[in-house]
Structure formats: C-alpha cells, structure tokens
Amino acid sequence: MLDDSRYLCRLGVNVDHVATLRQNRGTMYPDPVAAALEAEAAGAHQITVHLREDRRHIQERDLELLRRSVQTAVNLEMAAPAEMIRFACRIRPDQVTLVPERRQELTTEGGLDAAGQKKSLGAAVRRLMKSNITVSLFIDPDPRQIEAATDIGAYAVELHTGEYANARTRRQAVREFDRLAAAAREAQTSGLRVFAGHGLHYRNTRPVAELTEIEELNIGHSIVARAVFVGMRRAVREMLDTIRRTEPPTPLPPFPPTYRPAA
Ligand code: PXP
C-alpha cells in the first residue's frame, strides 16, 4: 500500500454517504465511484466502502466498478457471513475490514466481539488471506479484543474512535483518547498494524493521526458532508491538511554553490 511521507498516516476516504444520497431517491446519481475518483485525484490513499447486509447505500455494482477504477487501494468493510466472504474473494479488494452489523443501527455502533467469535472470525480471516486480501478487524480500544485479534491472526486492527469522537465533555474526550493511545501501543506491541476510524472530523482527527502507531485512518461522513459545500476534491484536501506532517522540510543545499576561484 502507498506510503506517503508528507502525512502522519494514510487517509482512506469512505464514500458510502454519496451512495446514501443516491439510494434515497433511487436515482443513478450521485455516483460513489465518481466520488472515489475525485477523492483519489485530491490525494486520498485509499477508498473505503461498507457493503451492508441491507444494501442501504453501497451496492455490489459499485464494488465491481470501484475494483476496476480505483488506482490506490479498495478497503471493503463488511460483516463476516459466508456469502459476504465469498463475495469478497470474488471481488478481491486490497483490504477487508470485518465489522459487526446490526440491521437497525444508524451506522456501525461498536467494534467486533473478536474475543467471543474467535473461531468463526479466524476461519473468515484465513479464507480472505488465502485470496491475498489484507484483513483488518474493527474493534473497540479494549485489551481483550486486541489479544483476540492477535490470536485470530489478523494483519491489522482498526480501532473504533466513536467513543472519543462522540465524547460530550473534554474530560471524557481525554479519557477516551488515552484509551485509544494505550490500545494503539498494545496492538503494535502484539505485532498488529494499527488503523483507526469512525466519527472523525476536521477538528478531532489530528490528535489521533499524531499517535505514531496509527498508519491509516478511514473517514467518511465528515468529508462527504463538507463536500456538499466545497466539492469532494477540496473536502479531501482539507482533511489531508489536518494530517500533514509539520516538521520543517529538509533544508535545500545552498544556491548558488559557493564560488571557488580556479587555483
Ligand atoms: N471505519 C469503519 C469500520 C466504519 O464502519 C466506518 C463507517 O462506515 C468508518 C470507518 C467511517 O466512519 P465515518 O463515516 O463516521 O467517518
């Protein structure tokens, strides 16, 4: 996967909510595939989509087209029933993020219970990895879940940032951030790659990106919401600006070179 040293981590842009708008009216527009290409043109490192069981936003057709048009990487978020695993093995996204799914939820409302489903998740992970797909497990920043993800043999965990993002008080935000930081350290020490996402927006993303263990953020709702006003490219660029490294660039060699008279 792309390594871009201008940023603290990779940015995966989730385009589900473009599809939500389309599905609301049953029209052909706006097309999440077009949004994905705009996001890539703005510098996104990955396109993320969630294929839900009820197909409320992203459709199978979108994934087939994304697979053929996205030049960076496709990250497919999905639950782990057998038919979804078969679908992923046919489409072959670069990465699958396994998430829990409850029909009535507004969005993914918590991490996977990896500790309680080690056997079934382990089988799903092995099947996906056999098809050369990187597998990440979306989990709460909880030591029990990290230990289970390690035992299962996942490549990565995506830490659920929802509790941090939805904190109502500064104290609560600090407490949730500390949990994230500790989980990121623990996951990396256990040999897992560490990603994060959910509920991140233009004002709460930077501290998460600054956690050195975190290599990838997946962000959707806030970017698509901003795109309504400024367009997709600018919305993605603004998010990239929030995760840009701030160290001064390496100084250029002196110019013009020091004049040395001929001996
Ligand atoms: N990561 C995961 C695993 C998700 O399920 C979602 C929502 O689909 C996101 C990241 C993006 O969350 P948001 O839309 O709140 O930025």
XYZ file of N, CA and C in Angstrom, residues 6 8 206 210 244-249:
30
model
N 4.477 12.639 3.329
C 4.033 14.014 3.638
C 3.024 14.015 4.784
N 1.026 12.115 8.312
C 1.278 11.313 9.511
C 0.812 9.883 9.317
N -6.685 15.276 14.130
C -5.229 15.473 14.264
C -4.605 14.702 15.444
N -1.673 11.817 15.148
C -0.351 12.008 15.770
C 0.102 10.803 16.592
N -1.296 16.433 7.839
C 0.005 16.691 7.211
C 1.096 16.783 8.286
N 2.267 16.258 7.967
C 3.402 16.398 8.904
C 3.793 17.864 8.977
N 4.209 18.308 10.153
C 4.543 19.724 10.267
C 6.034 19.971 10.452
N 6.826 18.890 10.533
C 8.270 19.112 10.680
C 8.741 19.956 9.507
N 9.706 20.837 9.758
C 10.192 21.646 8.642
C 10.813 20.742 7.583
N 10.657 21.092 6.306
C 11.263 20.254 5.271
C 12.786 20.279 5.374
